[in-house]
Short mmCIF file of C-alpha atoms and ligand atoms in Angstrom, two decimals:
data_model
loop_
_atom_site.label_atom_id
_atom_site.label_comp_id
_atom_site.label_asym_id
_atom_site.label_seq_id
_atom_site.Cartn_x
_atom_site.Cartn_y
_atom_site.Cartn_z
CA MET Y 17 -125.14 52.51 32.66
CA GLU Y 18 -128.15 50.43 31.59
CA TYR Y 19 -125.94 47.80 32.23
CA LEU Y 20 -124.88 48.35 35.83
CA ASN Y 21 -128.83 47.98 36.55
CA SER Y 22 -128.23 44.16 35.53
CA LYS Y 23 -126.74 41.47 37.49
CA ARG Y 24 -125.49 40.03 34.56
CA VAL Y 25 -121.56 39.86 35.18
CA GLU Y 26 -119.42 38.57 31.71
CA ILE Y 27 -116.26 36.02 32.02
CA PHE Y 28 -114.20 36.19 30.54
CA ASP Y 29 -110.97 32.97 30.70
CA SER Y 30 -107.41 33.28 29.52
CA THR Y 31 -106.22 29.79 30.62
CA LEU Y 32 -105.26 30.12 26.80
CA ARG Y 33 -102.91 32.99 26.58
CA ASP Y 34 -102.40 34.34 30.48
CA GLY Y 35 -102.60 30.82 31.79
CA ALA Y 36 -100.19 29.67 29.11
CA GLN Y 37 -97.82 32.57 30.71
CA GLY Y 38 -96.84 30.28 34.10
CA GLU Y 39 -94.43 28.77 34.44
CA GLY Y 40 -94.59 24.78 33.52
CA ILE Y 41 -97.43 25.44 31.56
CA SER Y 42 -97.60 24.10 27.84
CA PHE Y 43 -100.56 23.85 25.69
CA SER Y 44 -100.62 21.80 22.26
CA VAL Y 45 -102.80 22.92 19.64
CA LEU Y 46 -105.06 19.87 20.65
CA ASP Y 47 -105.55 20.63 23.98
CA LYS Y 48 -106.45 24.51 23.19
CA LEU Y 49 -108.87 23.28 21.07
CA LYS Y 50 -110.09 20.51 24.41
CA ILE Y 51 -110.03 23.44 26.62
CA VAL Y 52 -112.30 25.65 24.39
CA GLY Y 53 -114.90 22.86 24.29
CA LEU Y 54 -114.73 22.73 27.75
CA LEU Y 55 -115.54 26.30 28.47
CA ASP Y 56 -117.94 26.71 25.84
CA THR Y 57 -120.11 23.60 27.69
CA LEU Y 58 -119.58 25.20 31.00
CA GLY Y 59 -121.07 28.87 29.35
CA VAL Y 60 -118.02 31.57 30.29
CA ASP Y 61 -118.56 34.28 27.38
CA TYR Y 62 -114.75 34.80 26.07
CA VAL Y 63 -112.24 32.49 25.48
CA GLU Y 64 -108.95 34.62 25.25
CA ALA Y 65 -107.11 32.19 22.89
CA GLY Y 66 -103.71 33.01 22.31
CA ASN Y 67 -101.55 35.91 20.51
CA PRO Y 68 -101.67 34.99 16.89
CA GLY Y 69 -98.46 37.19 16.00
CA SER Y 70 -96.30 35.76 19.15
CA ASN Y 71 -96.11 32.26 17.92
CA PRO Y 72 -96.76 29.66 15.02
CA LYS Y 73 -98.93 27.51 17.70
CA ASP Y 74 -101.74 30.11 18.34
CA LEU Y 75 -101.43 30.89 14.17
CA GLU Y 76 -102.21 27.34 13.95
CA PHE Y 77 -104.73 26.59 16.46
CA PHE Y 78 -106.67 29.54 14.88
CA ARG Y 79 -106.56 27.95 11.63
CA GLU Y 80 -108.18 24.67 13.76
CA VAL Y 81 -110.83 26.20 16.23
CA LYS Y 82 -112.97 27.54 13.05
CA SER Y 83 -113.97 23.55 12.74
CA LEU Y 84 -115.25 23.61 16.03
CA THR Y 85 -118.81 24.28 16.75
CA LEU Y 86 -118.96 26.67 19.61
CA SER Y 87 -122.82 26.68 21.67
CA HIS Y 88 -122.43 29.94 23.43
CA VAL Y 89 -118.51 31.43 23.86
CA LYS Y 90 -116.68 34.13 21.29
CA LEU Y 91 -113.54 33.47 21.23
CA VAL Y 92 -111.12 36.37 21.40
CA ALA Y 93 -107.70 37.06 19.77
CA PHE Y 94 -105.11 38.85 22.15
CA GLY Y 95 -102.42 41.60 20.98
CA ALA Y 96 -100.59 44.11 22.20
CA THR Y 97 -101.08 47.98 20.86
CA ARG Y 98 -99.33 49.43 17.52
CA ARG Y 99 -95.33 49.72 18.06
CA ARG Y 100 -94.15 53.71 18.66
CA ASN Y 101 -93.98 55.76 15.66
CA SER Y 102 -96.01 53.72 13.43
CA ARG Y 103 -99.14 53.27 11.77
CA ALA Y 104 -101.70 50.43 12.94
CA LYS Y 105 -102.73 48.96 9.70
CA GLU Y 106 -98.32 48.35 9.08
CA ASP Y 107 -97.97 46.51 11.90
CA ALA Y 108 -97.02 43.23 11.35
CA ASN Y 109 -98.18 42.08 14.96
CA ILE Y 110 -101.59 43.84 14.08
CA ALA Y 111 -101.50 42.38 10.58
CA SER Y 112 -101.74 38.48 12.32
CA LEU Y 113 -103.84 39.80 14.99
CA VAL Y 114 -106.86 40.63 12.17
CA SER Y 115 -105.49 36.88 10.31
CA ALA Y 116 -106.66 35.47 13.30
CA GLY Y 117 -109.89 35.81 12.11
CA THR Y 118 -111.72 35.93 15.33
CA THR Y 119 -114.39 39.09 15.45
CA TRP Y 120 -113.46 39.93 18.89
CA VAL Y 121 -110.02 41.36 19.87
CA SER Y 122 -108.43 42.26 22.82
CA ILE Y 123 -105.91 45.13 23.00
CA PHE Y 124 -103.70 45.71 26.02
CA GLY Y 125 -102.07 49.28 25.97
CA LYS Y 126 -99.83 51.09 28.99
CA SER Y 127 -101.95 52.90 31.27
CA TRP Y 128 -99.21 53.42 34.08
CA ASP Y 129 -97.11 56.73 32.79
CA PHE Y 130 -93.36 54.79 34.10
CA GLN Y 131 -94.36 52.49 31.72
CA VAL Y 132 -94.71 54.34 28.72
CA THR Y 133 -91.42 56.40 29.84
CA ASP Y 134 -89.30 54.20 31.31
CA ILE Y 135 -90.00 50.36 29.44
CA ILE Y 136 -91.52 51.19 25.99
CA LYS Y 137 -89.65 53.98 26.13
CA THR Y 138 -92.09 56.97 24.12
CA THR Y 139 -93.99 59.78 25.10
CA LEU Y 140 -97.00 59.90 26.58
CA LYS Y 141 -98.41 61.33 24.20
CA GLU Y 142 -97.14 58.98 21.19
CA ASN Y 143 -99.11 56.30 24.14
CA LEU Y 144 -102.23 57.93 23.77
CA ASN Y 145 -101.52 57.77 19.79
CA MET Y 146 -101.06 54.18 19.77
CA ILE Y 147 -103.99 53.37 21.97
CA LYS Y 148 -106.54 54.71 19.41
CA ASP Y 149 -104.71 54.25 15.91
CA THR Y 150 -104.97 50.58 16.83
CA ILE Y 151 -108.60 50.13 18.29
CA GLU Y 152 -109.52 52.16 15.11
CA TYR Y 153 -107.73 50.42 12.10
CA LEU Y 154 -109.23 47.11 14.40
CA ILE Y 155 -112.73 48.22 14.40
CA SER Y 156 -112.49 49.35 10.65
CA GLU Y 157 -111.44 45.44 9.98
CA GLY Y 158 -114.65 44.86 11.01
CA LYS Y 159 -113.60 43.70 15.13
CA GLU Y 160 -115.23 44.58 18.70
CA VAL Y 161 -112.52 45.46 20.46
CA ILE Y 162 -112.26 45.24 24.36
CA PHE Y 163 -109.48 47.38 25.93
CA ASP Y 164 -106.84 46.07 28.67
CA ALA Y 165 -105.59 49.30 30.10
CA GLU Y 166 -102.09 47.47 31.63
CA HIS Y 167 -101.22 48.59 34.90
CA PHE Y 168 -104.44 50.39 35.71
CA PHE Y 169 -103.41 50.56 39.66
CA ASP Y 170 -100.39 50.99 39.99
CA GLY Y 171 -101.23 53.97 37.08
CA TYR Y 172 -103.92 55.45 39.32
CA ILE Y 173 -101.99 55.76 42.11
CA GLU Y 174 -98.80 57.44 40.45
CA ASN Y 175 -100.39 59.69 38.17
CA LYS Y 176 -104.37 59.26 38.12
CA LYS Y 177 -105.39 62.07 35.30
CA TYR Y 178 -103.08 60.04 32.70
CA ALA Y 179 -104.08 56.60 33.96
CA MET Y 180 -108.26 57.95 33.49
CA GLN Y 181 -107.06 59.19 29.83
CA THR Y 182 -105.81 56.24 28.14
CA LEU Y 183 -109.41 54.79 29.49
CA VAL Y 184 -111.00 57.62 27.01
CA GLU Y 185 -108.54 57.02 24.66
CA ALA Y 186 -109.64 53.53 24.41
CA ALA Y 187 -113.40 54.60 24.75
CA GLU Y 188 -113.16 57.26 22.16
CA ALA Y 189 -111.44 55.04 19.64
CA GLY Y 190 -114.77 52.48 19.81
CA SER Y 191 -113.99 49.48 22.72
CA LYS Y 192 -116.74 47.67 23.75
CA SER Y 193 -115.07 47.00 27.13
CA VAL Y 194 -112.22 48.78 29.29
CA VAL Y 195 -110.42 46.05 31.41
CA LEU Y 196 -108.76 47.52 34.62
CA CYS Y 197 -105.35 45.48 35.29
CA ASP Y 198 -103.38 44.79 38.30
CA THR Y 199 -100.48 43.35 35.93
CA ARG Y 200 -98.03 43.52 38.85
CA GLY Y 201 -101.44 41.95 41.19
CA GLY Y 202 -100.08 43.83 44.78
CA THR Y 203 -103.22 46.21 44.54
CA ILE Y 204 -105.13 45.81 48.26
CA PRO Y 205 -108.88 45.36 47.60
CA SER Y 206 -109.35 49.26 49.27
CA ILE Y 207 -107.88 49.96 45.91
CA VAL Y 208 -109.21 48.51 43.74
CA ALA Y 209 -112.41 49.48 45.10
CA LEU Y 210 -112.39 53.03 44.91
CA ALA Y 211 -110.38 53.34 41.36
CA THR Y 212 -113.03 51.09 39.74
CA LYS Y 213 -115.84 52.89 41.28
CA GLU Y 214 -114.19 56.67 39.79
CA VAL Y 215 -114.03 55.13 36.84
CA VAL Y 216 -117.63 53.23 36.43
CA GLU Y 217 -118.81 56.93 37.62
CA LEU Y 218 -116.72 58.83 35.01
CA PHE Y 219 -118.51 56.25 32.67
CA LYS Y 220 -121.90 56.70 33.51
CA GLU Y 221 -121.71 59.69 32.17
CA LYS Y 222 -119.69 59.58 29.56
CA TYR Y 223 -120.04 56.73 27.76
CA PRO Y 224 -122.85 54.19 29.17
CA HIS Y 225 -122.57 51.22 26.86
CA ILE Y 226 -118.99 50.66 27.74
CA ILE Y 227 -118.35 47.43 29.95
CA ILE Y 228 -115.65 47.68 32.75
CA GLY Y 229 -113.74 45.02 33.51
CA ILE Y 230 -111.82 43.95 35.93
CA HIS Y 231 -108.02 42.01 35.25
CA ALA Y 232 -106.80 40.55 38.91
CA HIS Y 233 -103.34 38.81 39.42
CA ASN Y 234 -102.67 37.05 42.60
CA ASP Y 235 -99.71 38.40 44.04
CA ALA Y 236 -100.72 39.89 47.17
CA SER Y 237 -103.32 36.92 47.21
CA CYS Y 238 -106.19 38.81 46.56
CA ALA Y 239 -106.86 37.78 42.95
CA GLU Y 240 -110.43 36.75 43.64
CA ALA Y 241 -110.49 39.28 46.46
CA ASN Y 242 -110.10 42.50 44.05
CA SER Y 243 -112.31 40.76 41.62
CA LEU Y 244 -115.30 40.27 43.32
CA ILE Y 245 -114.96 44.11 44.74
CA ALA Y 246 -114.45 45.72 41.27
CA VAL Y 247 -118.13 43.96 40.36
CA GLU Y 248 -119.59 45.48 43.30
CA ASN Y 249 -118.19 48.68 42.38
CA GLY Y 250 -119.55 48.64 39.25
CA ALA Y 251 -117.32 46.49 36.62
CA ARG Y 252 -119.08 43.39 34.98
CA GLN Y 253 -116.49 41.59 33.21
CA VAL Y 254 -114.15 39.52 35.04
CA GLN Y 255 -111.21 37.63 33.56
CA GLY Y 256 -109.23 35.63 34.82
CA THR Y 257 -108.63 31.60 34.88
CA LEU Y 258 -110.15 28.82 35.11
CA VAL Y 259 -107.86 27.45 38.08
CA GLY Y 260 -105.96 30.06 38.53
CA ILE Y 261 -103.02 29.55 36.47
CA GLY Y 262 -101.28 32.68 34.97
CA GLU Y 263 -97.83 34.52 35.26
CA ARG Y 264 -96.00 34.23 38.55
CA CYS Y 265 -98.57 33.88 41.29
CA GLY Y 266 -101.15 33.20 38.66
CA ASN Y 267 -104.85 35.16 37.47
CA ALA Y 268 -108.00 35.63 39.45
CA SER Y 269 -109.37 31.98 39.88
CA LEU Y 270 -112.58 31.90 37.83
CA ALA Y 271 -113.65 28.60 39.54
CA THR Y 272 -113.66 30.26 42.92
CA ILE Y 273 -115.44 33.61 42.00
CA ILE Y 274 -117.87 32.44 39.48
CA PRO Y 275 -119.88 30.60 41.97
CA THR Y 276 -119.27 33.51 44.67
CA LEU Y 277 -120.98 35.92 42.54
CA GLN Y 278 -123.90 33.63 41.73
CA LEU Y 279 -124.07 31.63 44.78
CA LYS Y 280 -123.77 34.36 46.99
CA MET Y 281 -123.72 38.24 45.34
CA GLY Y 282 -126.26 37.45 43.52
CA TYR Y 283 -125.36 38.28 40.00
CA GLU Y 284 -126.36 35.87 37.15
CA VAL Y 285 -123.13 34.27 35.79
CA LEU Y 286 -124.41 31.11 34.45
CA THR Y 287 -127.32 28.41 34.75
CA SER Y 288 -127.59 26.47 37.68
CA GLU Y 289 -126.92 23.53 35.58
CA GLN Y 290 -124.14 25.19 33.84
CA ILE Y 291 -122.63 25.52 37.54
CA ALA Y 292 -122.98 22.68 38.65
CA SER Y 293 -120.49 21.11 35.89
CA LEU Y 294 -117.69 23.48 37.19
CA THR Y 295 -115.47 20.93 39.45
CA LEU Y 296 -115.70 18.40 36.55
CA VAL Y 297 -114.95 20.69 33.73
CA SER Y 298 -111.97 22.23 35.80
CA HIS Y 299 -110.13 19.28 36.82
CA SER Y 300 -110.48 18.32 33.17
CA VAL Y 301 -108.60 21.48 32.50
CA ALA Y 302 -106.18 20.72 34.86
CA GLU Y 303 -105.56 17.49 33.62
CA ILE Y 304 -104.85 19.09 30.27
CA ALA Y 305 -102.66 21.60 31.82
CA ASN Y 306 -100.64 18.58 33.75
CA ILE Y 307 -100.82 20.66 37.64
CA SER Y 308 -102.77 19.45 40.39
CA ILE Y 309 -105.75 21.48 41.74
CA PRO Y 310 -104.75 21.39 45.42
CA HIS Y 311 -107.00 20.14 48.25
CA GLY Y 312 -107.73 22.76 49.52
CA THR Y 313 -108.73 24.79 46.79
CA PRO Y 314 -112.25 26.67 47.21
CA TYR Y 315 -115.36 25.20 46.14
CA ILE Y 316 -114.15 22.71 43.14
CA GLY Y 317 -110.56 20.75 45.60
CA ARG Y 318 -111.18 17.36 46.87
CA SER Y 319 -111.36 18.54 50.43
CA ALA Y 320 -113.47 21.29 49.63
CA PHE Y 321 -116.51 19.22 51.21
CA THR Y 322 -114.19 16.72 53.61
CA HIS Y 323 -115.06 16.55 57.56
CA LYS Y 324 -112.58 14.74 59.88
CA GLY Y 325 -113.72 16.28 63.03
CA GLY Y 326 -115.91 14.17 65.03
CA MET Y 327 -117.72 17.04 66.07
CA HIS Y 328 -117.78 18.37 61.79
CA ILE Y 329 -119.26 14.80 60.85
CA ASP Y 330 -121.63 14.91 63.70
CA GLY Y 331 -122.95 18.34 62.95
CA VAL Y 332 -122.95 17.82 59.05
CA GLY Y 333 -125.21 14.44 59.77
CA LYS Y 334 -127.45 16.67 61.45
CA ASN Y 335 -127.81 19.57 59.40
CA PRO Y 336 -125.03 19.97 56.53
CA ALA Y 337 -125.06 23.58 56.82
CA SER Y 338 -123.66 23.55 60.09
CA PHE Y 339 -120.24 23.26 58.61
CA GLU Y 340 -120.89 24.06 54.96
CA HIS Y 341 -120.87 27.10 52.82
CA ILE Y 342 -122.99 26.09 50.30
CA VAL Y 343 -124.34 22.89 49.16
CA PRO Y 344 -121.77 20.52 47.14
CA GLU Y 345 -123.65 19.66 44.41
CA SER Y 346 -124.09 22.80 43.55
CA VAL Y 347 -121.01 23.31 42.03
CA GLY Y 348 -120.93 19.37 41.32
CA ASN Y 349 -118.50 18.25 43.86
CA GLU Y 350 -119.30 15.90 46.74
CA ARG Y 351 -118.96 16.32 50.86
CA ARG Y 352 -116.69 13.50 52.05
CA LEU Y 353 -116.28 11.95 55.28
CA LEU Y 354 -113.63 10.67 56.22
CA MET Y 355 -112.75 7.98 58.68
CA SER Y 356 -116.37 6.70 57.58
CA GLU Y 357 -117.40 3.96 55.16
CA VAL Y 358 -120.11 6.09 53.33
CA SER Y 359 -117.36 8.84 51.05
CA GLY Y 360 -118.45 9.58 48.17
CA ARG Y 361 -120.55 6.28 47.58
CA ALA Y 362 -123.53 8.67 46.33
CA THR Y 363 -121.10 10.41 44.00
CA ILE Y 364 -119.65 7.18 42.31
CA LEU Y 365 -123.21 5.41 42.27
CA LYS Y 366 -124.22 8.09 40.38
CA ARG Y 367 -121.78 7.58 37.30
CA ILE Y 368 -121.99 4.04 37.10
CA GLN Y 369 -125.34 4.82 36.54
CA LYS Y 370 -124.53 6.93 33.55
CA TYR Y 371 -123.04 3.44 31.93
CA ALA Y 372 -125.82 1.27 34.28
CA PRO Y 373 -128.86 2.36 34.46
CA HIS Y 374 -130.56 -0.40 35.64
CA LEU Y 375 -128.16 -0.80 39.08
CA ASP Y 376 -129.24 0.67 42.46
CA LYS Y 377 -127.87 1.65 45.38
CA ASP Y 378 -128.89 -2.09 47.70
CA ALA Y 379 -127.96 -4.45 44.72
CA PRO Y 380 -124.76 -6.28 45.96
CA ILE Y 381 -122.74 -6.04 42.97
CA THR Y 382 -123.03 -2.39 42.65
CA LYS Y 383 -121.55 -2.83 46.06
CA LYS Y 384 -118.74 -4.15 44.58
CA ILE Y 385 -118.34 -2.18 41.77
CA ILE Y 386 -117.82 0.98 43.62
CA ASP Y 387 -115.45 -0.63 45.84
CA SER Y 388 -113.01 -2.04 43.32
CA LEU Y 389 -113.33 1.70 42.12
CA LYS Y 390 -112.39 2.95 45.56
CA GLN Y 391 -109.29 0.32 45.28
CA LEU Y 392 -108.32 1.85 42.50
CA GLU Y 393 -108.45 5.48 43.62
CA MET Y 394 -106.77 4.85 46.50
CA SER Y 395 -104.15 3.14 44.44
CA GLY Y 396 -103.86 6.18 42.39
CA TYR Y 397 -106.70 6.30 39.50
CA GLN Y 398 -108.16 9.64 39.18
CA PHE Y 399 -111.59 8.71 36.81
CA GLU Y 400 -112.25 12.37 35.69
CA GLY Y 401 -109.63 12.28 33.24
CA ALA Y 402 -110.24 8.43 32.07
CA GLU Y 403 -113.69 7.88 31.61
CA SER Y 404 -113.14 5.21 29.45
CA SER Y 405 -111.11 3.45 32.02
CA PHE Y 406 -113.76 4.04 34.44
CA GLU Y 407 -116.67 2.30 31.95
CA LEU Y 408 -114.41 -0.75 31.49
CA VAL Y 409 -113.93 -1.38 34.87
CA ILE Y 410 -118.02 -1.37 35.39
CA ALA Y 411 -117.90 -3.99 32.35
CA LYS Y 412 -115.82 -6.05 33.64
CA HIS Y 413 -118.35 -6.55 36.87
CA LEU Y 414 -121.12 -6.72 34.61
CA ASP Y 415 -120.27 -9.52 32.56
CA LYS Y 416 -119.90 -7.85 29.50
CA TYR Y 417 -116.45 -8.02 28.71
CA THR Y 418 -114.64 -10.83 27.60
CA PRO Y 419 -110.85 -10.32 26.89
CA TYR Y 420 -109.85 -10.11 23.86
CA PHE Y 421 -106.39 -11.45 24.71
CA THR Y 422 -103.69 -11.96 27.48
CA LEU Y 423 -100.24 -10.73 27.23
CA ASP Y 424 -97.71 -13.80 27.90
CA HIS Y 425 -95.06 -11.20 28.41
CA TYR Y 426 -93.36 -7.99 26.77
CA LYS Y 427 -90.03 -7.04 26.91
CA THR Y 428 -88.60 -3.48 25.67
CA PHE Y 429 -85.00 -2.28 25.76
CA GLY Y 430 -82.96 0.84 24.52
CA GLU Y 431 -79.70 1.70 22.86
CA MET Y 432 -77.71 4.35 23.63
CA PRO Y 433 -76.61 6.98 22.31
CA ILE Y 434 -79.61 7.73 20.32
CA ARG Y 435 -79.17 7.48 16.42
CA GLU Y 436 -80.60 9.51 13.61
CA SER Y 437 -83.36 7.28 13.13
CA LYS Y 438 -84.29 8.07 16.39
CA THR Y 439 -85.67 4.45 16.58
CA SER Y 440 -84.09 3.91 19.88
CA HIS Y 441 -85.82 1.49 22.08
CA THR Y 442 -87.03 -2.03 20.47
CA ALA Y 443 -90.10 -3.92 22.28
CA VAL Y 444 -90.95 -7.46 22.01
CA VAL Y 445 -94.88 -8.23 22.88
CA LYS Y 446 -96.34 -11.79 23.04
CA VAL Y 447 -99.92 -12.56 23.45
CA PHE Y 448 -102.60 -15.30 23.70
CA VAL Y 449 -105.68 -14.94 21.61
CA ASN Y 450 -107.66 -17.35 22.49
CA LYS Y 451 -105.47 -19.60 23.01
CA GLU Y 452 -103.61 -18.97 20.22
CA SER Y 453 -99.59 -17.26 20.69
CA ALA Y 454 -98.65 -14.59 18.48
CA ILE Y 455 -95.41 -12.25 19.15
CA GLU Y 456 -94.01 -8.85 17.33
CA VAL Y 457 -91.43 -6.36 17.81
CA ALA Y 458 -91.49 -3.23 16.78
CA GLN Y 459 -89.59 -0.31 17.15
CA GLY Y 460 -89.88 3.32 18.14
CA ASP Y 461 -88.45 6.55 19.82
CA GLY Y 462 -88.85 5.49 23.10
CA PRO Y 463 -89.78 2.48 24.89
CA VAL Y 464 -93.63 3.44 25.56
CA HIS Y 465 -93.92 4.48 21.67
CA ALA Y 466 -92.22 0.80 20.44
CA ILE Y 467 -94.44 -0.98 22.95
CA ASP Y 468 -97.48 0.99 21.78
CA LYS Y 469 -96.73 -0.30 18.09
CA ALA Y 470 -95.90 -4.11 19.13
CA LEU Y 471 -99.34 -3.83 20.53
CA ARG Y 472 -100.87 -2.84 18.06
CA LYS Y 473 -99.05 -4.88 15.71
CA VAL Y 474 -99.60 -7.94 17.10
CA LEU Y 475 -103.46 -7.68 17.76
CA GLU Y 476 -104.16 -6.17 14.45
CA ASN Y 477 -103.41 -9.61 12.59
CA PHE Y 478 -107.01 -10.76 15.47
CA TYR Y 479 -108.46 -7.22 14.80
CA PRO Y 480 -107.91 -5.21 11.68
CA GLN Y 481 -110.47 -2.27 13.03
CA LEU Y 482 -107.56 -1.40 15.25
CA SER Y 483 -105.40 -0.33 12.11
CA ALA Y 484 -107.06 2.86 12.14
CA ILE Y 485 -105.83 4.29 16.03
CA HIS Y 486 -103.45 6.07 17.31
CA LEU Y 487 -102.36 8.04 20.49
CA SER Y 488 -103.08 11.41 19.87
CA ASP Y 489 -101.93 12.61 23.54
CA TYR Y 490 -99.94 11.11 26.39
CA LYS Y 491 -99.37 12.80 29.46
CA VAL Y 492 -97.20 11.39 32.89
CA ARG Y 493 -97.84 12.60 36.37
CA VAL Y 494 -95.54 11.82 39.29
CA LEU Y 495 -98.08 10.80 42.55
CA ASP Y 496 -96.00 10.70 45.70
CA SER Y 497 -92.53 13.28 44.55
CA MET Y 498 -91.76 12.21 48.15
CA HIS Y 499 -90.32 9.11 46.89
CA ALA Y 500 -88.59 10.26 44.18
CA SER Y 501 -88.00 7.41 41.14
CA ALA Y 502 -89.99 4.98 43.43
CA ALA Y 503 -93.09 6.53 42.91
CA LYS Y 504 -95.84 5.71 41.92
CA VAL Y 505 -96.71 7.31 38.05
CA ARG Y 506 -100.41 7.79 36.65
CA VAL Y 507 -100.32 7.78 32.82
CA LEU Y 508 -102.82 9.52 30.90
CA ILE Y 509 -103.38 8.10 27.13
CA GLU Y 510 -105.43 9.43 24.28
CA THR Y 511 -106.16 7.65 21.61
CA THR Y 512 -108.31 8.67 18.02
CA ASP Y 513 -109.62 6.42 15.39
CA GLY Y 514 -109.97 9.96 13.85
CA GLU Y 515 -113.87 10.35 14.66
CA TYR Y 516 -113.54 9.42 18.65
CA THR Y 517 -111.28 10.16 21.03
CA TRP Y 518 -111.01 8.34 24.37
CA SER Y 519 -108.92 8.13 27.51
CA THR Y 520 -107.69 5.71 29.63
CA MET Y 521 -105.39 5.67 32.38
CA GLY Y 522 -103.10 3.22 34.00
CA VAL Y 523 -101.27 3.20 37.77
CA SER Y 524 -98.01 1.43 39.07
CA THR Y 525 -94.43 2.46 40.00
CA ASP Y 526 -93.55 1.31 36.59
CA LEU Y 527 -93.44 3.81 34.15
CA ILE Y 528 -93.91 1.05 31.21
CA GLU Y 529 -96.32 -0.82 33.06
CA ALA Y 530 -98.83 2.23 33.69
CA SER Y 531 -98.25 2.97 29.82
CA TRP Y 532 -98.73 -0.71 28.94
CA MET Y 533 -102.07 -0.58 31.40
CA ALA Y 534 -103.64 2.46 29.93
CA LEU Y 535 -102.69 1.33 26.36
CA VAL Y 536 -104.42 -2.24 26.71
CA ASP Y 537 -107.05 -0.47 28.45
CA SER Y 538 -107.78 1.78 25.06
CA ILE Y 539 -107.89 -1.05 22.67
CA GLU Y 540 -110.16 -3.34 24.56
CA TYR Y 541 -111.95 -0.19 25.15
CA LYS Y 542 -112.03 0.81 21.72
CA LEU Y 543 -113.22 -2.96 20.80
CA MET Y 544 -116.21 -3.03 23.60
CA LYS Y 545 -117.37 -0.13 21.69
CA GLU Y 546 -117.67 -1.15 18.50
CA GLY Y 547 -118.92 -4.63 19.81
CA VAL Y 548 -116.06 -6.84 18.40
CA VAL Y 549 -116.59 -10.65 19.43
CA PRO Y 550 -112.83 -11.68 20.52
CA SER Y 551 -111.46 -13.67 17.87
CA ILE Y 552 -111.42 -17.44 17.18
CA HIS Y 553 -109.86 -16.50 13.83
CA HIS Y 554 -106.08 -16.17 13.06
CA THR Y 555 -106.08 -14.86 9.60
CA LYS Y 556 -102.28 -13.49 8.95
CA GLY Y 557 -99.02 -12.89 10.75
CA ASP Y 558 -96.84 -14.68 13.06
CA THR Y 559 -97.41 -16.88 15.20
CA VAL Y 560 -95.03 -19.14 17.51
ZN1 LIG X 12 -102.68 39.08 33.49
#
């Protein structure tokens, strides 16, 4: 088994498939495309992107994804073995898998006899036929097949001979990898070690080129431990989701597994540059999934390298290794010292210098910018998701920015019941552009939609380039759910002009105000980026 002598471990991300099966997770096609791009930057080997047979959204995704230029990642379409007592080439789901157009396909089949007889209600023999027929058919269609042995570990305990037979069937049929799945997520590491070792021994003799994979769920809080111990016993593909989202208690978190394999166990997973982007990519994926990463999450959590106790702060000051198991920057995270003035400044400075390389850390203006960014972060901003708002804050301090307009007032009102036309809300926006006032009214299918339309309508009179932009995404997060309706909300919007997409943010206890702030940033960013001079001409439109 030549790959066994290698330290290379393949990473297979299923955020878009198993992750999308987590409660509360729903990705739009655009979300999925963005996540594929992020995972490609991170450097994972495979992205399982969905099941074209199960829903039209996934079909659309596979059509759209062809226009992305990916540097490394292999896209994988996911589906089941054919139905019992039929033929793979006549199975509609398998036909749509083929039509996804990916070279790689992952197929799940039953490895636990109980699942075969009691759940899909067929014979053990027919289940083996289903595995063989499906894989052989897909290969005849030019596909590379990864076989997910569903419930493998439960099958291994209950009927080892049969569980092993399903793997052999997949190998004989031509699978490139055979993945041992802990589908119920309740297996403990010692069993995973034993079973993986036995599979690897068997394959070493008969199928030395087939890579053994591990797919673990977290129902006994062992998903990461199970994945790591499988690798120690010869698995060379780890399946999981970047931030651990997935069915029930979630999948193995790749953001934990990748650095552990690479930085502690000596396996080759990513380049050191790629692994240094782990924190940022994970938070970006979480933003798109609209979930928060718990502060205490290993490696990538906000508190992963945060020190509070006096002795800890003292120790870290003398030598960080005293209380840190790795160098935080190696995974793109940062050390934070609570009760200390200097927390996070170095990191913020680095990000400021991206936009203003001439600023050095001791300049008074740098201190002012850092202070205001920290102030905003304390009030609920999170600039990882909103680079454009971040850039605007810096521009405002550097006098690179003149306001394009000022708000006189806005007003929104809604009506119930909502009529068929769906324009249930009306917004009035009055602004001043270079001392000239202008007012517009617009209707929309919600207050934010109406206010967005009214704002752009009034400003297009002065800045015609705004007619080309529109909102491509809008997300709201409640920041402090303890206070229920009085809680702060963070609004993250994405705007596009068809060519570029940018993200901005607003925070307030008032949802409409938070949305307004994000909308204003979005428009100002566009104008600033294009070098538009704040208007002194008033061309058309009503003024009052
Ligand atoms: Zn799974």
